[in-house]
Coordinates of C-alpha atoms and ligand atoms in Angstrom, one line a residue:
X1 CA 0.0 0.6 65.7
X2 CA 3.3 1.8 64.0
X3 CA 3.7 2.6 60.3
X4 CA 5.4 -0.3 58.4
X5 CA 7.7 2.1 56.5
X6 CA 8.2 4.6 59.4
X7 CA 8.5 2.7 62.7
X8 CA 8.7 6.1 64.5
X9 CA 5.2 7.2 63.4
X10 CA 1.8 6.0 64.1
X11 CA 0.0 4.3 61.2
X12 CA -3.3 6.0 60.1
X13 CA -4.6 3.2 57.8
X14 CA -3.8 -0.1 56.1
X15 CA -2.8 -0.8 52.6
X16 CA -5.8 -2.5 50.9
X17 CA -3.6 -4.9 49.0
X18 CA -0.8 -6.1 51.4
X19 CA -2.6 -5.1 54.6
X20 CA 0.5 -3.3 56.1
X21 CA -0.2 -0.5 58.5
X22 CA 0.9 2.7 56.9
X23 CA 0.9 6.5 57.5
X24 CA -0.5 9.2 55.3
X25 CA 2.9 9.8 53.6
X26 CA 2.9 6.1 52.3
X27 CA -0.4 6.3 50.5
X28 CA 0.6 6.1 46.9
X29 CA -2.8 5.9 45.4
X30 CA -6.2 4.3 45.7
X31 CA -7.7 1.1 44.4
X32 CA -11.5 1.0 44.4
X33 CA -11.4 3.9 46.7
X34 CA -9.2 2.3 49.2
X35 CA -5.5 3.3 50.0
X36 CA -2.6 1.4 48.4
X37 CA 1.0 1.5 49.8
X38 CA 3.9 2.7 47.6
X39 CA 5.3 -0.8 47.1
X40 CA 1.9 -2.2 46.1
X41 CA 1.3 0.7 43.8
X42 CA 4.4 -0.2 41.8
X43 CA 3.1 -3.8 41.4
X44 CA -0.3 -2.5 40.3
X45 CA 1.3 -0.2 37.7
X46 CA 3.3 -3.1 36.3
X47 CA 0.3 -5.3 36.0
X48 CA -1.7 -2.5 34.3
X49 CA 1.1 -1.9 31.8
X50 CA 1.3 -5.6 31.0
X51 CA -2.3 -5.9 30.2
X52 CA -2.1 -2.8 28.1
X53 CA 0.8 -4.3 26.2
X54 CA -1.2 -7.5 25.7
X55 CA -4.2 -5.5 24.3
X56 CA -1.9 -3.5 21.9
X57 CA -0.4 -6.8 20.7
X58 CA -3.8 -8.3 20.1
X59 CA -5.0 -5.3 18.2
X60 CA -1.8 -5.4 15.9
X61 CA -2.4 -9.1 15.3
X62 CA -6.1 -8.4 14.4
X63 CA -5.0 -5.6 11.9
X64 CA -2.4 -8.0 10.4
X65 CA -5.0 -10.7 10.0
X66 CA -7.5 -8.4 8.4
X67 CA -4.9 -7.2 5.9
X68 CA -4.0 -10.7 5.0
X69 CA -7.7 -11.6 4.4
X70 CA -8.1 -8.6 2.2
X71 CA -5.1 -9.4 0.1
X72 CA -6.3 -13.0 -0.3
X73 CA -9.8 -11.9 -1.3
X74 CA -8.5 -9.6 -4.0
X75 CA -6.2 -12.2 -5.3
X76 CA -9.1 -14.6 -5.5
X77 CA -11.2 -12.0 -7.2
X78 CA -8.5 -11.4 -9.8
X79 CA -8.1 -15.1 -10.4
X80 CA -11.9 -15.5 -10.8
X81 CA -12.0 -12.7 -13.4
X82 CA -9.2 -14.3 -15.3
X83 CA -10.9 -17.7 -15.3
X84 CA -14.2 -16.2 -16.5
X85 CA -12.4 -14.2 -19.2
X86 CA -10.5 -17.3 -20.3
X87 CA -13.7 -19.4 -20.5
X88 CA -15.5 -16.6 -22.5
X89 CA -12.6 -16.3 -24.9
X90 CA -12.3 -20.0 -25.3
X91 CA -16.0 -20.5 -26.0
X92 CA -15.9 -17.5 -28.5
X93 CA -13.0 -19.2 -30.3
X94 CA -14.8 -22.5 -30.4
X95 CA -17.9 -20.9 -31.8
X96 CA -15.8 -19.1 -34.4
X97 CA -14.0 -22.3 -35.3
X98 CA -17.3 -24.2 -35.7
X99 CA -18.6 -21.3 -37.9
X100 CA -15.4 -21.4 -40.0
X101 CA -15.6 -25.2 -40.4
X102 CA -19.3 -24.9 -41.4
X103 CA -18.6 -22.3 -44.0
X104 CA -15.7 -24.3 -45.4
X105 CA -17.9 -27.4 -45.6
X106 CA -20.7 -25.4 -47.3
X107 CA -18.5 -23.7 -49.8
X108 CA -18.1 -25.5 -53.3
X109 CA -14.5 -24.5 -53.4
X110 CA -12.1 -27.3 -52.6
X111 CA -11.4 -26.8 -48.9
X112 CA -7.8 -25.7 -48.2
X113 CA -5.7 -28.0 -46.1
X114 CA -7.0 -27.9 -42.5
X115 CA -3.6 -27.0 -41.1
X116 CA -3.7 -23.7 -43.1
X117 CA -7.3 -22.7 -42.2
X118 CA -7.9 -23.8 -38.7
X119 CA -6.3 -21.4 -36.3
X120 CA -4.4 -22.8 -33.4
X121 CA -7.3 -22.3 -31.0
X122 CA -5.3 -23.1 -28.0
X123 CA -2.5 -20.9 -28.8
X124 CA -4.8 -18.0 -29.6
X125 CA -6.9 -18.5 -26.4
X126 CA -3.7 -18.5 -24.4
X127 CA -2.5 -15.4 -26.2
X128 CA -5.8 -13.7 -25.4
X129 CA -5.4 -14.6 -21.7
X130 CA -1.9 -12.9 -21.8
X131 CA -3.4 -9.9 -23.5
X132 CA -6.3 -9.7 -20.9
X133 CA -3.8 -10.1 -18.0
X134 CA -1.8 -7.1 -19.4
X135 CA -5.0 -5.0 -19.6
X136 CA -5.9 -6.0 -16.0
X137 CA -2.4 -5.2 -14.8
X138 CA -2.7 -1.8 -16.4
X139 CA -6.1 -1.3 -15.0
X140 CA -5.0 -2.0 -11.4
X141 CA -1.4 -0.6 -11.5
X142 CA -2.0 2.4 -13.9
X143 CA 0.9 1.4 -16.2
X144 CA 1.9 -1.4 -18.5
X145 CA 4.2 -4.2 -17.2
X146 CA 7.9 -3.9 -18.2
X147 CA 7.9 -7.6 -19.1
X148 CA 5.6 -10.7 -19.0
X149 CA 7.5 -12.2 -16.0
X150 CA 6.1 -9.5 -13.8
X151 CA 2.5 -10.8 -14.6
X152 CA 3.5 -14.2 -13.3
X153 CA 5.3 -12.8 -10.2
X154 CA 2.3 -10.7 -9.4
X155 CA -0.2 -13.6 -9.8
X156 CA -1.9 -12.3 -12.9
X157 CA -1.0 -15.3 -14.9
X158 CA -0.8 -18.9 -13.7
X159 CA -0.7 -22.5 -14.9
X160 CA -0.1 -23.4 -18.6
X161 CA -0.1 -19.8 -19.8
X162 CA 2.6 -19.0 -17.3
X163 CA 4.5 -22.0 -18.7
X164 CA 4.5 -20.7 -22.3
X165 CA 5.7 -17.3 -21.1
X166 CA 8.5 -18.9 -19.1
X167 CA 9.6 -21.0 -22.1
X168 CA 9.8 -17.8 -24.2
X169 CA 6.9 -18.6 -26.6
X170 CA 5.2 -15.3 -26.3
X171 CA 6.6 -12.0 -27.6
X172 CA 5.5 -8.7 -25.9
X173 CA 6.2 -5.4 -27.4
X174 CA 5.1 -2.0 -26.1
X175 CA 5.9 1.8 -26.6
X176 CA 4.6 2.6 -23.2
X177 CA 1.1 3.5 -24.5
X178 CA 0.0 0.5 -26.6
X179 CA 1.2 -3.0 -26.7
X180 CA 1.0 -6.2 -28.6
X181 CA 1.5 -9.9 -27.9
X182 CA 2.1 -12.6 -30.4
X183 CA 3.5 -16.1 -30.6
X184 CA 7.3 -16.0 -31.2
X185 CA 6.9 -18.5 -34.1
X186 CA 3.8 -17.0 -35.7
X187 CA 3.4 -13.2 -35.5
X188 CA 0.5 -13.2 -37.8
X189 CA -1.5 -14.2 -34.7
X190 CA -0.7 -10.8 -33.2
X191 CA -3.1 -9.2 -30.7
X192 CA -2.6 -5.5 -30.0
X193 CA -4.2 -2.3 -28.8
X194 CA -3.0 -0.4 -31.8
X195 CA -3.0 -2.5 -35.1
X196 CA -1.4 0.4 -37.0
X197 CA 1.5 0.5 -34.7
X198 CA 2.3 -3.2 -34.5
X199 CA 1.6 -4.8 -37.8
X200 CA 2.9 -8.3 -38.2
X201 CA 4.1 -7.8 -41.8
X202 CA 6.6 -5.2 -40.6
X203 CA 8.3 -7.7 -38.5
X204 CA 8.2 -10.7 -40.7
X205 CA 11.5 -12.1 -42.0
X206 CA 12.2 -10.9 -45.7
X207 CA 10.6 -13.2 -48.2
X208 CA 8.5 -14.9 -45.6
X209 CA 5.2 -13.9 -47.0
X210 CA 5.9 -12.9 -50.6
X211 CA 2.9 -13.1 -52.8
Ligands
ZN301 ZN1 0.7 -2.5 50.3
ZN302 ZN1 4.8 5.8 57.0

């Protein structure tokens, strides 16, 4: 029996894949301990590489999916914190408002007009949510946001509170260390981390609050 690749030589074995008779020089490797000819060895190598590439691809896909899940999870967590904070603040405001109403009702003094006494609960609750979102942003990013739009872009603020920011109803001032937020049309509702730095009186229009 002659070698398939060297017709002038005697074959010593057969390729275990294609079955061709081959001589010792044509044994390119072994599969399961049996000889493989040079042509079949190339095919084997290609198949091997293909399956390795596929495995690599699958691994990358897995990592990508895990990252996405992590990102989603942290976004959900943040939203949950904001909702809880919002509910707590709202309940606190309602309790404060009820307390205020009761004390006004109990007092013998003629109650002032409701519009002057009752704070705008909704406005203040929304403002507190903005304030908390800035605190959360600083906690996570290690710095204060440059403006309020960043809070919306990064998902710290959503829904109606995002709407009042977009329509420019909230003023945000900061010196890089401390900050304050207030409604543009009523800076007496100011909420700040440093009341000494950002007092509402200093920014009021002249004659606005003369006594
Ligand atoms: Zn072969
Ligand atoms: Zn040969």
